[in-house]
mmCIF file of C-alpha atoms in Angstrom:
data_model
loop_
_atom_site.group_PDB
_atom_site.id
_atom_site.type_symbol
_atom_site.label_atom_id
_atom_site.label_comp_id
_atom_site.label_asym_id
_atom_site.label_seq_id
_atom_site.Cartn_x
_atom_site.Cartn_y
_atom_site.Cartn_z
ATOM 1 C CA UNK A 36 0.000 0.000 0.000
ATOM 2 C CA UNK A 37 2.813 2.414 0.811
ATOM 3 C CA UNK A 38 4.305 1.891 -2.659
ATOM 4 C CA UNK A 39 1.011 2.688 -4.381
ATOM 5 C CA UNK A 40 0.493 5.743 -2.182
ATOM 6 C CA UNK A 41 3.988 6.994 -3.037
ATOM 7 C CA UNK A 42 3.342 6.445 -6.753
ATOM 8 C CA UNK A 43 0.059 8.341 -6.640
ATOM 9 C CA UNK A 44 1.662 11.167 -4.653
ATOM 10 C CA UNK A 45 4.504 11.351 -7.185
ATOM 11 C CA UNK A 46 2.031 11.514 -10.082
ATOM 12 C CA UNK A 47 0.096 14.314 -8.400
ATOM 13 C CA UNK A 48 3.319 16.188 -7.698
ATOM 14 C CA UNK A 49 4.545 15.821 -11.285
ATOM 15 C CA UNK A 50 1.269 17.022 -12.743
ATOM 16 C CA UNK A 51 1.096 19.953 -10.353
ATOM 17 C CA UNK A 52 4.612 20.991 -11.387
ATOM 18 C CA UNK A 53 3.414 21.514 -14.962
ATOM 19 C CA UNK A 54 1.494 24.686 -14.095
ATOM 20 C CA UNK A 55 4.222 27.254 -13.463
ATOM 21 C CA UNK A 56 3.664 29.666 -16.352
ATOM 22 C CA UNK A 57 4.911 27.513 -19.189
ATOM 23 C CA UNK A 58 3.183 26.993 -22.503
ATOM 24 C CA UNK A 59 0.976 23.946 -22.822
ATOM 25 C CA UNK A 60 2.613 20.738 -21.646
ATOM 26 C CA UNK A 61 2.185 17.316 -23.197
ATOM 27 C CA UNK A 62 1.550 14.589 -20.645
ATOM 28 C CA UNK A 63 0.626 10.954 -21.104
ATOM 29 C CA UNK A 64 -0.963 9.209 -18.161
ATOM 30 C CA UNK A 65 -0.318 5.474 -18.104
ATOM 31 C CA UNK A 66 -2.679 3.170 -16.234
ATOM 32 C CA UNK A 67 -1.713 -0.330 -15.161
ATOM 33 C CA UNK A 68 -4.952 -2.208 -15.796
ATOM 34 C CA UNK A 69 -3.423 -5.676 -15.518
ATOM 35 C CA UNK A 70 -4.827 -8.443 -13.380
ATOM 36 C CA UNK A 71 -2.630 -7.548 -10.414
ATOM 37 C CA UNK A 72 -4.520 -4.266 -10.090
ATOM 38 C CA UNK A 73 -7.566 -6.223 -8.908
ATOM 39 C CA UNK A 74 -5.682 -7.102 -5.720
ATOM 40 C CA UNK A 75 -7.151 -5.185 -2.827
ATOM 41 C CA UNK A 76 -5.841 -2.672 -0.334
ATOM 42 C CA UNK A 77 -8.070 -2.326 2.702
ATOM 43 C CA UNK A 78 -10.877 -4.060 0.807
ATOM 44 C CA UNK A 79 -10.673 -1.829 -2.272
ATOM 45 C CA UNK A 80 -9.194 -2.916 -5.642
ATOM 46 C CA UNK A 81 -5.974 -1.110 -6.559
ATOM 47 C CA UNK A 82 -7.528 -0.270 -9.940
ATOM 48 C CA UNK A 83 -10.366 1.630 -8.260
ATOM 49 C CA UNK A 84 -7.863 3.509 -6.087
ATOM 50 C CA UNK A 85 -5.920 4.463 -9.223
ATOM 51 C CA UNK A 86 -9.099 5.627 -10.996
ATOM 52 C CA UNK A 87 -10.112 7.792 -8.039
ATOM 53 C CA UNK A 88 -6.622 9.283 -7.867
ATOM 54 C CA UNK A 89 -6.705 9.997 -11.588
ATOM 55 C CA UNK A 90 -10.038 11.826 -11.260
ATOM 56 C CA UNK A 91 -8.549 13.996 -8.509
ATOM 57 C CA UNK A 92 -5.414 14.788 -10.497
ATOM 58 C CA UNK A 93 -7.285 15.624 -13.707
ATOM 59 C CA UNK A 94 -9.383 18.246 -11.922
ATOM 60 C CA UNK A 95 -6.255 20.319 -11.308
ATOM 61 C CA UNK A 96 -4.719 20.113 -14.798
ATOM 62 C CA UNK A 97 -4.692 23.440 -16.686
ATOM 63 C CA UNK A 98 -6.993 23.494 -19.710
ATOM 64 C CA UNK A 99 -4.170 24.192 -22.154
ATOM 65 C CA UNK A 100 -2.132 21.140 -21.122
ATOM 66 C CA UNK A 101 -2.257 18.335 -23.665
ATOM 67 C CA UNK A 102 -3.169 15.152 -21.816
ATOM 68 C CA UNK A 103 -3.082 11.677 -23.313
ATOM 69 C CA UNK A 104 -4.056 8.331 -21.838
ATOM 70 C CA UNK A 105 -2.413 4.948 -22.267
ATOM 71 C CA UNK A 106 -3.283 1.652 -20.600
ATOM 72 C CA UNK A 107 -1.689 -1.739 -20.456
ATOM 73 C CA UNK A 108 -2.876 -5.162 -19.406
ATOM 74 C CA UNK A 109 -6.533 -4.363 -20.054
ATOM 75 C CA UNK A 110 -7.313 -6.524 -23.101
ATOM 76 C CA UNK A 111 -5.166 -9.663 -22.962
ATOM 77 C CA UNK A 112 -4.493 -11.496 -19.740
ATOM 78 C CA UNK A 113 -0.783 -11.943 -19.035
ATOM 79 C CA UNK A 114 0.355 -10.229 -22.248
ATOM 80 C CA UNK A 115 3.281 -7.835 -21.926
ATOM 81 C CA UNK A 116 2.415 -6.550 -25.414
ATOM 82 C CA UNK A 117 -1.084 -5.429 -24.383
ATOM 83 C CA UNK A 118 -0.366 -1.698 -24.531
ATOM 84 C CA UNK A 119 -2.776 0.800 -26.064
ATOM 85 C CA UNK A 120 -2.720 4.540 -26.597
ATOM 86 C CA UNK A 121 -6.372 5.246 -25.853
ATOM 87 C CA UNK A 122 -6.294 9.045 -26.144
ATOM 88 C CA UNK A 123 -3.395 10.857 -27.847
ATOM 89 C CA UNK A 124 -2.240 14.057 -26.113
ATOM 90 C CA UNK A 125 -4.777 16.811 -26.699
ATOM 91 C CA UNK A 126 -6.059 19.893 -24.905
#
């Protein structure tokens, strides 16, 4: 749990650092949607924790930042090649 919390905190910190007066930034958010993300922390699947964290982070992203979304492990069980760019970076 501590590792996931640190990862989420790092993601929030990195996204918040993109707002200091620069032109639009390009960011790709990558979601681990593999089977291991269904393991639970305090009775809640890691995937749901990641989704909730993502919702929180996205609310603070400046409108001119170009955000993309990539996921892996969401279509083929156990496949390391199951990587998909779902949304290319766009404002």
